[in-house]
């Protein structure tokens, strides 16, 4: 069993859990993911590794409450155990390039942060951009800032409630148009955001643009093919070929469509889970 | 010829009691209900005990078939079980899923004459295994440990067999399984109505009772590599039975539309994740009109699951004719009885989606005709230039799988062929790496449970030969 040793609630929809999983902690690298199950009949939930402590033997995950399973996950407290926790899965992010820009959108920031940190610790020049819907949803402000060069951290909000209105493409385009040259831009966040970051990079001929895909998945070992996407005209599996891909080749529109496959089911299951837990608590 | 009784000269097999097709098409309970004692003894008496034993020669693990059947005829069912156990580790599984018509039953003397049927060897094997499981005391004598450590990668048919054979000899065996549940294709692939999961669980529990350790959530190659198992964890030999898990797609337009599944995904959602149960957290599309592309057992399983999930019309779309269908005869027969619509000599060329919702709406197929036999000996399907469209809201691609590349990518010096299958030396299953053996679909590409079991058995023998020399 995999014990929860730390829980931090960022806001009503985003939570961090630190989990005891020595075998996973020993091998995890930025960009990889894990799959967990809350209980015996639980769904397999894929989540990108948010951090790891090899000495303590723990792995950090940050998740958003979107459906019944993440709702149940969020109900767990320190000392509780997860039924299953497998990983690290997928290929780690390639830490090449001297001057890089790491972009996180919403919960994607949780995945972008360890990547930025790894580049920073390797002595690379890191620019970091994070985007959120509003200032209450900002996460990892200090951490992300510390993982980038001084004055090279940009934090944006859609509604401007933190004083910087706009999406992540605003500071990116601003820098690129001023002639800043990045060897590589890495973006992690909603598919629509990654699509527009990619278009911006293309416009300014950034040599390399990498995105971290997060499609629907079951086993995460290459068995089900559910996570497939089109990259450079070929079918690839995010779980074994990715999750990082050359963003210039990814068919984002198709990925967006595929991501909506079970929207209605998720919504219904989420409402039922809330209702059931409420009934249990009321008893 | 057996002397104790007169042979039963009935030309046909005792029919298998089965759930009514109309009823079973809507539930996940086992289709074939199994012989009673009386039926089994009556059927067993159809075996003539002929001296040339073609059945044994055509069994991939050479079970002493006339020997066990003779004991069934005499009513000595536990004795029959002992005889099967000498050669097979998973009789309850193989009795249900083996393609007997192309193996043991193919050359049975009783089936040679036109209009006559072979002895129902598979049904008898299943009867014996079920009888044993229902009556066994459950007491297992743990073998004395010989101190040698062996790792088995994958808990499918080859891994379970290899682990069982080695454990019986006193080896300290650990099975590493990538998923959260042991059983491999027996739990994620083959549906409940064909192979109840309680039977697989019993096999796994039996191994645990022998002292085998089962580590789930262990993706070998990622969590621990083959080299680490040898050097850091001090396993003296490794058996790789990681199967052929990677689904193949056709590469036709529209394959990534919403509502297009690989058979692996559809079956995994249904079987492993129990999407058929109302209380399941796993979603699956409850489509009305489903097209399953392919003609193997997996295609039949997917089609029959779709019916049970509430589809009104399920098509099997296969580019060759009925003759060439690679699925077990019984599965094809069951699927037809349940109302699956076989669209043969049809080759999908495109999957068409609704431009607004991106959901599947049609599958476009080319009508085929059969030409000259190809390399596989089957007549090659050729396009006629005639196309048609079938209205569907779900497409399941069941055209085969390839070995999972994860272990190949993470193990230096492990030789594979251009199809990604691990290369082994002869029967032993020894790979290009010292102390590393492999078998099952990881070596052959997608094949049958019994062949995988046979490979697990021979590798166990080879591992024992290597380690007992130490």
XYZ file of C-alpha atoms in Angstrom:
753
model
C 0.000 0.000 0.000
C 1.099 3.505 -0.765
C 0.742 5.890 2.169
C -0.047 9.574 1.872
C 2.537 11.476 3.943
C 1.606 15.054 3.027
C -1.465 16.807 1.696
C -1.660 20.397 0.589
C -4.847 21.954 -0.699
C -4.012 24.770 -3.120
C -7.614 25.767 -3.754
C -11.006 24.047 -3.902
C -10.146 22.201 -7.113
C -6.400 21.514 -6.885
C -4.573 19.398 -4.327
C -1.044 18.097 -3.783
C -0.325 14.671 -2.303
C 3.063 13.299 -1.327
C 3.006 9.517 -1.453
C 5.312 6.834 -0.116
C 6.424 4.813 -3.151
C 10.162 4.068 -2.886
C 10.456 2.048 -6.110
C 8.832 4.847 -8.107
C 10.770 7.607 -6.319
C 14.042 5.838 -7.101
C 13.480 6.008 -10.856
C 11.187 8.984 -11.530
C 12.417 11.788 -13.795
C 10.762 15.055 -14.872
C 8.167 14.555 -17.597
C 7.242 11.002 -16.585
C 3.899 9.969 -15.118
C 2.369 7.506 -12.698
C -0.979 5.698 -12.590
C -2.866 5.293 -9.343
C -6.051 3.673 -8.126
C -7.789 4.951 -5.031
C -9.506 1.705 -4.074
C -10.102 -1.877 -5.156
C -12.623 -1.029 -7.875
C -11.111 2.339 -8.720
C -10.315 3.802 -12.101
C -6.715 3.958 -13.204
C -5.824 7.654 -12.978
C -2.726 8.823 -14.886
C -0.951 11.835 -13.337
C 2.346 13.413 -14.269
C 5.044 13.303 -11.604
C 5.132 16.636 -9.797
C 8.274 15.882 -7.812
C 10.151 13.124 -6.039
C 12.434 12.652 -3.067
C 14.732 9.694 -3.641
C 15.967 9.641 -0.027
C 12.533 9.793 1.569
C 11.185 7.460 -1.092
C 8.229 9.700 -1.897
C 6.576 11.007 -5.044
C 4.490 14.180 -5.285
C 1.412 14.462 -7.453
C -0.812 17.456 -8.038
C -4.283 16.874 -9.380
C -7.439 18.675 -10.318
C -10.828 17.436 -9.183
C -12.623 16.741 -12.448
C -14.592 13.531 -11.955
C -15.700 10.886 -9.509
C -12.265 9.297 -9.125
C -10.341 12.512 -8.454
C -13.145 13.547 -6.114
C -12.581 10.348 -4.116
C -8.802 10.885 -4.249
C -9.244 14.342 -2.770
C -11.202 12.866 0.155
C -8.111 10.964 1.354
C -6.025 12.395 4.181
C -2.468 11.996 5.504
C -2.044 8.426 6.750
C -4.538 6.987 4.258
C -3.241 4.638 1.570
C -3.742 4.361 -2.163
C -4.598 0.899 -3.476
C -2.212 1.066 -6.429
C 0.588 3.363 -7.527
C 2.625 2.397 -10.584
C 5.422 4.182 -12.398
C 7.416 5.924 -13.538
C 5.824 5.541 -16.969
C 6.574 7.232 -20.277
C 9.811 8.756 -21.464
C 11.408 11.528 -19.388
C 11.745 15.042 -20.789
C 14.984 15.503 -22.746
C 17.002 18.188 -20.993
C 18.719 19.526 -24.117
C 19.125 23.198 -25.047
C 21.014 25.998 -23.300
C 18.359 28.687 -23.268
C 14.896 27.347 -22.728
C 11.415 28.630 -21.987
C 9.144 26.425 -19.854
C 5.442 27.230 -19.997
C 2.742 25.867 -17.707
C -0.980 26.482 -17.942
C -3.234 25.853 -14.941
C -2.526 22.455 -13.468
C 0.117 22.001 -16.203
C 2.282 24.272 -14.055
C 2.646 21.368 -11.631
C 4.324 19.358 -14.389
C 6.215 22.284 -15.896
C 7.799 23.117 -12.553
C 9.946 19.956 -12.098
C 11.064 20.293 -15.717
C 12.081 23.942 -15.176
C 13.822 22.916 -11.962
C 15.772 20.155 -13.723
C 16.970 22.582 -16.422
C 17.810 25.170 -13.767
C 19.808 22.678 -11.697
C 21.672 21.633 -14.851
C 22.835 25.241 -15.157
C 20.672 26.130 -18.160
C 19.128 29.571 -18.718
C 15.452 29.141 -17.854
C 12.577 31.485 -18.627
C 9.311 30.404 -17.016
C 5.771 31.409 -17.899
C 2.704 30.311 -15.954
C -0.900 31.057 -16.751
C -4.012 30.702 -14.585
C -7.696 31.588 -14.853
C -7.533 33.963 -11.878
C -5.256 34.841 -8.961
C -6.933 32.388 -6.564
C -5.855 29.504 -8.786
C -2.152 30.422 -8.836
C 0.008 27.520 -7.655
C 3.761 27.040 -7.126
C 4.512 30.771 -7.424
C 7.689 30.719 -5.285
C 8.905 27.388 -6.636
C 8.532 28.312 -10.291
C 10.143 31.683 -9.695
C 13.115 30.029 -7.973
C 13.556 27.624 -10.896
C 13.992 30.455 -13.426
C 16.520 33.259 -13.939
C 15.888 36.470 -11.966
C 13.253 38.591 -13.746
C 12.503 35.788 -16.174
C 9.361 34.507 -14.498
C 6.053 35.666 -15.970
C 2.739 34.955 -14.283
C -0.459 35.634 -16.192
C -4.161 35.462 -15.366
C -7.045 35.302 -17.830
C -9.020 37.890 -15.865
C -6.056 40.050 -14.895
C -6.765 39.630 -11.192
C -3.029 39.364 -10.407
C -2.279 42.509 -12.401
C -1.087 40.668 -15.544
C -4.001 40.089 -17.870
C -3.666 37.691 -20.761
C -2.686 34.155 -21.644
C 0.808 32.630 -21.678
C 1.304 33.552 -25.330
C 1.378 37.272 -24.442
C 4.767 37.286 -22.642
C 6.090 34.601 -25.011
C 5.285 36.640 -28.096
C 6.564 39.769 -26.384
C 9.953 38.156 -25.734
C 10.240 36.537 -29.157
C 9.279 39.746 -30.973
C 11.990 41.590 -29.048
C 14.498 39.164 -30.505
C 14.979 36.828 -27.533
C 16.187 33.490 -28.926
C 15.194 30.244 -27.212
C 16.745 26.935 -28.197
C 13.619 25.233 -27.030
C 10.142 26.003 -25.703
C 8.390 23.374 -23.580
C 4.679 23.764 -22.886
C 2.356 21.814 -20.625
C -1.272 22.658 -20.104
C -4.655 22.522 -21.789
C -4.413 21.306 -25.395
C -5.774 24.604 -26.719
C -3.023 26.502 -24.882
C -0.320 24.197 -26.239
C -1.703 24.658 -29.739
C -1.383 28.439 -29.520
C 2.052 28.342 -27.895
C 3.142 26.124 -30.794
C 1.728 28.530 -33.379
C 3.552 31.418 -31.688
C 6.830 29.452 -31.687
C 6.358 28.609 -35.346
C 5.806 32.253 -36.203
C 9.171 33.173 -34.690
C 11.009 30.073 -35.919
C 11.911 28.743 -32.478
C 14.089 25.706 -33.366
C 12.360 23.292 -31.024
C 8.921 23.275 -29.413
C 7.918 20.379 -27.157
C 4.502 19.681 -25.657
C 3.554 17.194 -22.942
C 0.338 15.402 -23.897
C -2.161 14.183 -21.352
C -4.799 12.137 -23.197
C -7.296 9.612 -21.815
C -5.414 6.482 -20.817
C -6.085 3.099 -19.223
C -3.050 0.895 -18.703
C -0.235 3.328 -19.537
C 2.047 0.565 -20.842
C 1.129 0.588 -24.539
C -1.593 -2.003 -24.335
C -4.890 -0.228 -24.943
C -4.068 2.370 -27.575
C -6.600 4.742 -26.036
C -3.996 7.497 -25.662
C -3.126 7.525 -29.359
C -2.609 10.762 -31.212
C -1.387 11.804 -34.605
C 2.189 13.121 -34.687
C 3.772 13.906 -38.031
C 0.966 12.021 -39.766
C 1.639 8.849 -37.781
C -0.282 7.281 -34.902
C 1.704 7.456 -31.652
C 0.880 6.312 -28.128
C 1.379 9.004 -25.475
C 2.152 6.376 -22.815
C 5.131 4.705 -24.497
C 6.197 7.101 -27.278
C 5.607 10.215 -25.140
C 4.175 11.986 -23.226
C 6.545 14.613 -24.742
C 6.250 15.185 -28.471
C 7.580 17.547 -31.100
C 4.769 20.100 -30.865
C 5.216 21.213 -34.479
C 4.013 17.785 -35.604
C 1.125 17.171 -33.179
C -2.464 17.237 -34.461
C -3.870 19.316 -31.584
C -7.392 19.584 -33.003
C -7.762 15.808 -33.068
C -6.311 15.538 -29.540
C -8.853 18.098 -28.310
C -11.710 16.104 -29.828
C -10.502 12.811 -28.379
C -10.218 14.382 -24.950
C -13.967 15.030 -24.843
C -14.977 11.370 -25.380
C -16.326 10.740 -21.885
C -17.232 14.301 -20.801
C -20.884 13.451 -20.159
C -20.066 10.254 -18.250
C -17.485 12.064 -16.118
C -19.949 14.790 -15.216
C -22.639 12.295 -14.259
C -20.218 10.110 -12.273
C -18.848 13.181 -10.501
C -22.309 14.352 -9.475
C -23.208 10.837 -8.299
C -19.984 10.499 -6.295
C -20.581 13.810 -4.559
C -24.154 12.828 -3.858
C -23.180 9.372 -2.518
C -20.460 10.718 -0.267
C -22.815 13.376 0.986
C -25.366 10.667 1.828
C -22.676 8.663 3.637
C -21.555 11.673 5.626
C -25.145 12.558 6.479
C -25.610 9.082 7.964
C -9.110 -50.484 -26.844
C -10.292 -50.191 -23.249
C -11.585 -53.424 -21.778
C -13.641 -52.251 -18.809
C -16.563 -50.958 -20.846
C -18.101 -50.977 -24.289
C -17.308 -47.873 -26.320
C -20.078 -45.377 -26.947
C -20.399 -45.416 -30.727
C -22.650 -42.328 -31.027
C -21.333 -40.338 -34.032
C -21.799 -36.932 -32.381
C -20.373 -35.306 -29.250
C -22.561 -34.931 -26.200
C -23.849 -31.387 -26.691
C -22.570 -28.757 -24.273
C -25.274 -27.384 -22.005
C -25.345 -23.645 -22.694
C -27.324 -20.579 -21.779
C -30.027 -19.739 -24.324
C -28.490 -17.434 -26.961
C -31.253 -14.838 -26.594
C -30.753 -14.663 -22.846
C -26.982 -14.847 -22.718
C -26.516 -12.102 -25.334
C -27.526 -9.720 -22.547
C -25.524 -11.026 -19.595
C -21.897 -11.638 -18.743
C -22.423 -15.067 -17.136
C -20.567 -18.013 -18.607
C -22.087 -19.200 -21.895
C -21.140 -22.880 -21.721
C -22.323 -24.424 -18.487
C -20.214 -27.581 -18.520
C -20.925 -31.316 -18.613
C -22.537 -33.165 -15.739
C -20.783 -36.287 -14.376
C -23.062 -38.488 -16.433
C -22.483 -36.577 -19.657
C -18.729 -36.605 -19.073
C -18.621 -40.363 -18.458
C -20.810 -41.006 -21.488
C -18.653 -38.783 -23.696
C -15.446 -40.332 -22.349
C -16.638 -43.729 -23.507
C -16.560 -42.447 -27.092
C -12.747 -42.581 -26.909
C -11.476 -45.824 -28.434
C -8.031 -45.585 -26.877
C -6.494 -46.084 -30.306
C -2.818 -47.041 -30.274
C -1.474 -44.269 -32.528
C -2.813 -41.433 -30.256
C -3.045 -38.634 -32.854
C -4.596 -36.450 -30.133
C -1.434 -36.448 -28.015
C 0.698 -35.620 -31.041
C -1.479 -32.594 -31.797
C -1.557 -31.224 -28.239
C 1.072 -28.480 -27.833
C 1.867 -29.765 -24.329
C 1.289 -33.472 -25.123
C -1.288 -34.228 -22.452
C -1.907 -37.994 -22.086
C -5.406 -37.549 -23.502
C -6.600 -41.190 -23.796
C -5.182 -41.767 -20.310
C -7.207 -39.046 -18.627
C -10.326 -39.761 -20.672
C -10.174 -43.420 -19.638
C -10.223 -42.359 -15.977
C -13.218 -40.097 -16.652
C -15.081 -43.046 -18.208
C -14.400 -45.028 -15.047
C -15.560 -42.143 -12.853
C -12.088 -41.566 -11.380
C -12.114 -37.815 -11.879
C -9.302 -36.939 -9.472
C -7.119 -39.550 -11.153
C -7.946 -37.925 -14.494
C -6.929 -34.545 -13.040
C -3.590 -35.934 -11.914
C -2.863 -37.195 -15.432
C -3.687 -33.800 -17.008
C -1.608 -32.017 -14.358
C 1.494 -33.932 -15.380
C 1.510 -31.890 -18.603
C -0.750 -28.864 -18.133
C -0.837 -26.207 -15.433
C -4.044 -24.490 -16.444
C -6.607 -27.157 -17.418
C -9.661 -25.125 -16.358
C -8.443 -22.340 -18.645
C -7.325 -24.479 -21.598
C -10.469 -26.617 -21.531
C -12.319 -23.371 -22.207
C -10.127 -21.423 -24.590
C -7.968 -23.889 -26.565
C -8.747 -24.167 -30.309
C -9.282 -27.937 -29.992
C -10.548 -28.310 -33.555
C -7.115 -27.462 -34.952
C -5.244 -29.411 -32.259
C -6.137 -32.543 -30.292
C -9.591 -33.027 -31.794
C -8.429 -32.425 -35.372
C -7.094 -35.933 -36.035
C -9.229 -37.861 -33.511
C -10.111 -41.248 -35.033
C -13.745 -40.760 -34.088
C -14.019 -37.625 -36.191
C -12.442 -38.904 -39.384
C -15.581 -40.276 -41.023
C -17.851 -37.693 -42.708
C -20.741 -36.767 -40.462
C -19.021 -37.905 -37.309
C -17.495 -35.749 -34.600
C -14.278 -36.227 -32.625
C -14.348 -36.947 -28.900
C -15.099 -33.691 -27.025
C -11.610 -33.566 -25.506
C -11.779 -29.893 -24.566
C -15.119 -30.264 -22.807
C -13.808 -33.273 -20.892
C -10.680 -31.399 -19.861
C -12.832 -28.571 -18.571
C -15.095 -30.998 -16.721
C -12.138 -32.635 -14.972
C -10.606 -29.288 -13.966
C -13.916 -27.914 -12.685
C -14.597 -31.133 -10.772
C -11.200 -30.891 -9.149
C -11.625 -27.194 -8.289
C -15.002 -27.894 -6.702
C -13.775 -30.887 -4.679
C -10.125 -30.146 -3.921
C -9.315 -29.748 -0.252
C -7.089 -26.778 -0.981
C -4.255 -28.227 1.048
C -0.986 -27.690 -0.742
C 2.307 -29.127 0.311
C 4.890 -26.381 -0.122
C 7.933 -27.833 -1.854
C 11.269 -27.699 -0.039
C 13.158 -24.610 -1.175
C 16.288 -25.124 -3.249
C 17.361 -21.517 -2.621
C 17.494 -20.420 -6.268
C 15.751 -17.145 -7.170
C 13.876 -16.814 -10.470
C 11.949 -13.794 -11.769
C 8.992 -14.158 -14.111
C 7.887 -11.075 -16.077
C 4.171 -11.105 -16.802
C 1.399 -13.166 -15.253
C -0.323 -14.388 -18.389
C -0.491 -18.055 -19.434
C 3.253 -18.474 -20.127
C 4.340 -16.701 -16.930
C 1.883 -18.557 -14.687
C 2.958 -21.902 -16.162
C 6.675 -21.205 -15.902
C 6.258 -19.947 -12.321
C 4.163 -22.967 -11.332
C 6.560 -25.535 -12.757
C 9.565 -23.910 -11.091
C 7.814 -23.435 -7.742
C 6.910 -27.132 -7.684
C 10.624 -27.875 -8.005
C 11.444 -25.682 -5.023
C 12.511 -22.478 -6.768
C 11.939 -19.119 -5.094
C 9.802 -17.481 -7.799
C 8.594 -13.876 -8.023
C 6.130 -12.842 -10.729
C 6.204 -9.171 -11.782
C 2.937 -7.932 -13.283
C 2.515 -4.464 -14.846
C -1.215 -4.150 -14.156
C -2.936 -4.047 -10.788
C -4.246 -7.584 -11.184
C -2.500 -10.844 -12.099
C -3.624 -12.975 -15.054
C -2.530 -11.009 -18.117
C -4.728 -11.586 -21.171
C -6.809 -14.049 -19.133
C -8.144 -11.117 -17.069
C -7.936 -8.078 -19.335
C -8.714 -9.748 -22.646
C -10.863 -12.869 -22.507
C -14.350 -11.914 -21.300
C -16.084 -13.241 -18.199
C -18.715 -15.125 -20.248
C -15.992 -17.241 -21.864
C -13.568 -17.541 -18.963
C -14.883 -16.575 -15.516
C -12.313 -14.500 -13.658
C -12.776 -16.603 -10.526
C -11.075 -19.472 -12.395
C -8.040 -17.347 -13.173
C -7.961 -16.114 -9.575
C -7.958 -19.713 -8.393
C -4.922 -20.484 -10.554
C -3.087 -17.438 -9.189
C -4.030 -18.319 -5.607
C -2.787 -21.863 -6.229
C 0.621 -20.488 -7.224
C 0.728 -18.272 -4.144
C 0.007 -21.321 -2.000
C 3.064 -22.938 -3.578
C 5.105 -19.969 -2.366
C 5.171 -17.876 -5.560
C 5.294 -14.133 -4.852
C 3.180 -11.923 -7.101
C 4.240 -8.271 -7.362
C 1.612 -6.199 -9.183
C 2.142 -2.620 -10.472
C 5.627 -3.575 -11.626
C 6.350 -2.390 -15.136
C 9.631 -4.137 -15.803
C 11.825 -1.937 -17.942
C 10.602 1.176 -16.159
C 10.388 0.456 -12.414
C 13.157 -2.149 -12.475
C 15.179 -3.193 -15.527
C 16.146 -6.741 -16.497
C 19.775 -5.932 -15.663
C 18.810 -4.673 -12.212
C 16.826 -7.836 -11.537
C 19.962 -9.846 -12.276
C 22.562 -7.642 -10.578
C 20.836 -5.779 -7.765
C 18.009 -8.155 -6.912
C 20.150 -11.270 -7.461
C 17.716 -13.279 -9.546
C 19.660 -16.132 -11.132
C 17.350 -16.509 -14.125
C 14.537 -14.506 -15.691
C 11.615 -15.609 -17.816
C 10.036 -12.902 -19.991
C 6.390 -13.612 -20.747
C 5.303 -10.058 -21.414
C 2.921 -10.978 -24.211
C 1.937 -9.142 -27.355
C 0.142 -6.193 -25.894
C 0.575 -3.435 -28.461
C -2.572 -3.080 -30.584
C -2.209 -2.664 -34.333
C -4.322 -0.215 -36.286
C -5.142 -0.300 -39.997
C -3.764 3.112 -40.886
C -6.984 4.132 -42.687
C -8.551 7.626 -42.454
C -10.802 8.209 -39.465
C -9.170 5.737 -37.108
C -8.707 8.342 -34.397
C -12.315 9.518 -34.427
C -14.274 9.318 -31.181
C -15.936 5.918 -30.940
C -13.054 3.991 -32.531
C -11.467 1.547 -30.105
C -8.690 -0.975 -30.293
C -10.083 -4.347 -29.196
C -7.617 -4.202 -26.305
C -9.095 -0.946 -25.061
C -12.685 -2.123 -25.484
C -12.005 -5.445 -23.757
C -9.848 -3.903 -21.008
C -12.548 -1.385 -20.158
C -15.147 -4.155 -20.148
C -13.259 -6.993 -18.436
C -10.456 -5.660 -16.283
C -12.178 -2.403 -15.369
C -15.669 -3.970 -15.202
C -17.309 -1.264 -17.302
C -20.269 -3.603 -17.817
C -21.252 -3.227 -14.196
C -23.497 -0.331 -13.336
C -21.354 0.661 -10.358
C -18.136 0.795 -12.389
C -16.142 4.019 -12.453
C -14.876 3.207 -15.929
C -16.765 4.662 -18.845
C -17.469 2.814 -22.091
C -19.571 3.800 -25.048
C -22.887 1.959 -25.112
C -23.202 2.102 -28.874
C -26.233 0.990 -30.899
C -24.487 -0.173 -34.073
C -21.024 -1.598 -33.719
C -18.550 -2.744 -36.376
C -15.762 -5.060 -35.249
C -12.921 -5.312 -37.760
C -11.137 -8.675 -37.786
C -11.935 -12.377 -37.629
C -9.992 -13.815 -34.712
C -11.044 -14.812 -31.203
C -10.454 -11.271 -30.011
C -12.839 -9.941 -32.654
C -15.492 -12.471 -31.542
C -14.969 -11.487 -27.902
C -15.321 -7.787 -28.701
C -18.452 -8.357 -30.807
C -20.110 -10.425 -28.102
C -19.180 -7.873 -25.411
C -20.748 -5.140 -27.552
C -24.008 -7.140 -27.700
C -23.957 -7.578 -23.959
C -23.355 -3.859 -23.464
C -26.635 -3.241 -25.252
C -25.806 -2.874 -28.954
C -28.724 -3.553 -31.268
C -26.641 -4.517 -34.259
C -23.091 -5.845 -34.220
C -21.142 -6.542 -37.412
C -17.981 -8.560 -37.860
C -16.169 -7.071 -40.825
C -13.611 -9.472 -42.251
C -11.793 -9.272 -45.559
C -11.689 -12.999 -46.271
C -14.476 -15.625 -46.211
C -15.951 -17.869 -43.522
C -13.426 -20.611 -44.374
C -10.469 -18.435 -43.405
C -11.894 -17.008 -40.147
C -9.083 -17.638 -37.672
C -11.331 -17.726 -34.576
C -12.225 -20.946 -32.762
C -15.189 -22.629 -34.436
C -17.169 -22.591 -31.200
C -16.720 -18.820 -30.792
C -17.909 -18.158 -34.341
C -20.859 -20.461 -33.770
C -21.724 -18.773 -30.464
C -21.423 -15.316 -32.004
C -23.741 -16.294 -34.872
C -26.266 -17.805 -32.466
C -26.273 -14.595 -30.474
C -27.028 -12.587 -33.586
C -23.688 -11.116 -34.635
C -23.930 -10.128 -38.302
C -20.955 -11.448 -40.322
C -20.039 -9.139 -43.184
C -17.436 -11.295 -44.896
C -15.253 -10.368 -47.879
C -15.426 -6.738 -46.827
C -12.313 -4.661 -46.261
C -12.603 -1.352 -44.368
C -11.059 1.561 -46.253
C -12.276 4.537 -44.220
C -14.096 5.415 -41.034
C -16.363 8.400 -41.495
C -17.279 10.750 -38.665
C -19.861 13.424 -38.056
C -18.119 16.679 -39.025
C -19.562 18.498 -35.999
C -19.269 15.965 -33.162
C -16.301 13.976 -34.550
C -18.149 10.809 -33.537
C -18.114 7.779 -35.823
C -21.112 7.640 -38.148
C -20.180 5.188 -40.933
C -17.589 2.688 -41.994
C -16.734 2.468 -45.676
C -15.724 -0.957 -46.974
C -14.550 -2.408 -50.265
C -16.172 -5.646 -51.380
C -13.484 -8.307 -51.833
C -13.127 -11.569 -53.730
C -10.726 -14.430 -53.124
C -7.731 -14.917 -55.404
C -4.845 -17.367 -55.350
C -3.487 -18.719 -52.027
C -0.897 -16.389 -50.444
C 2.144 -17.098 -48.253
C -0.133 -18.118 -45.361
C -1.766 -20.739 -47.572
C -5.076 -18.899 -47.419
C -6.654 -17.482 -50.545
C -5.664 -13.860 -50.894
C -8.483 -11.298 -50.738
C -8.531 -8.874 -53.668
C -10.459 -5.647 -54.104
C -13.353 -5.571 -56.575
C -13.593 -1.786 -56.814
C -17.089 -1.902 -55.358
C -17.550 0.155 -52.181
C -20.368 0.494 -49.688
C -21.027 2.257 -46.396
C -22.468 0.820 -43.189
C -24.051 3.058 -40.528
C -22.305 2.536 -37.188
C -21.610 4.590 -34.086
C -18.686 2.526 -32.824
C -15.800 0.739 -34.526
C -13.545 -1.779 -32.783
C -10.258 -2.653 -34.467
C -9.279 -6.273 -33.757
C -6.646 -6.985 -36.379
C -3.906 -8.174 -34.063
C -1.233 -7.026 -31.666
C 2.555 -6.769 -31.558
C 4.937 -7.488 -28.680
C 5.318 -4.653 -26.208
C 8.620 -2.857 -26.960
C 9.284 -1.682 -23.389
C 11.622 -4.513 -22.344
C 13.405 -4.513 -25.702
C 14.074 -0.756 -25.385
C 15.441 -1.054 -21.861
C 17.502 -4.245 -22.125
C 20.820 -4.003 -23.913
C 21.774 -7.003 -26.012
C 18.290 -8.533 -26.091
C 17.841 -9.591 -29.688
C 14.472 -9.140 -31.402
C 13.319 -9.804 -34.967
C 11.941 -7.116 -37.321
C 8.426 -7.693 -35.904
C 9.679 -6.877 -32.403
C 9.460 -10.496 -31.210
C 12.196 -11.676 -28.848
C 14.564 -14.142 -30.557
C 15.079 -17.405 -28.646
C 17.163 -20.514 -29.150
C 15.072 -23.608 -29.805
C 12.826 -25.129 -27.179
C 14.702 -23.728 -24.177
C 13.496 -20.193 -24.785
C 16.967 -18.844 -23.998
C 17.383 -15.335 -25.424
C 20.544 -13.636 -26.676
C 21.164 -12.638 -23.042
C 22.630 -15.087 -20.531
C 20.172 -16.324 -17.872
C 17.296 -14.586 -19.658
C 14.569 -16.760 -21.183
C 11.384 -15.796 -22.995
C 8.215 -17.399 -24.297
C 4.610 -16.900 -25.289
C 3.352 -14.063 -27.455
C 6.470 -11.960 -26.664
C 8.363 -14.500 -28.800
C 5.764 -15.730 -31.304
C 3.581 -12.655 -31.721
C -0.123 -13.003 -30.924
C -0.948 -16.730 -30.641
C -2.882 -19.014 -28.295
C -3.015 -19.611 -24.548
C -1.889 -23.218 -24.922
C 1.164 -22.359 -27.039
C 2.189 -19.753 -24.475
C 1.702 -22.317 -21.735
C 3.851 -24.810 -23.623
C 6.607 -22.202 -23.981
C 6.446 -21.420 -20.260
C 6.821 -25.116 -19.550
C 9.854 -25.693 -21.755
C 11.539 -22.565 -20.404
C 10.942 -23.763 -16.834
C 12.650 -27.020 -17.774
C 15.609 -25.190 -19.324
C 15.925 -22.842 -16.329
C 15.910 -25.849 -14.002
C 18.625 -27.493 -16.107
C 20.770 -24.343 -15.961
C 20.357 -23.644 -12.256
C 20.528 -27.216 -10.966
C 24.033 -27.440 -12.433
C 25.202 -24.701 -10.057
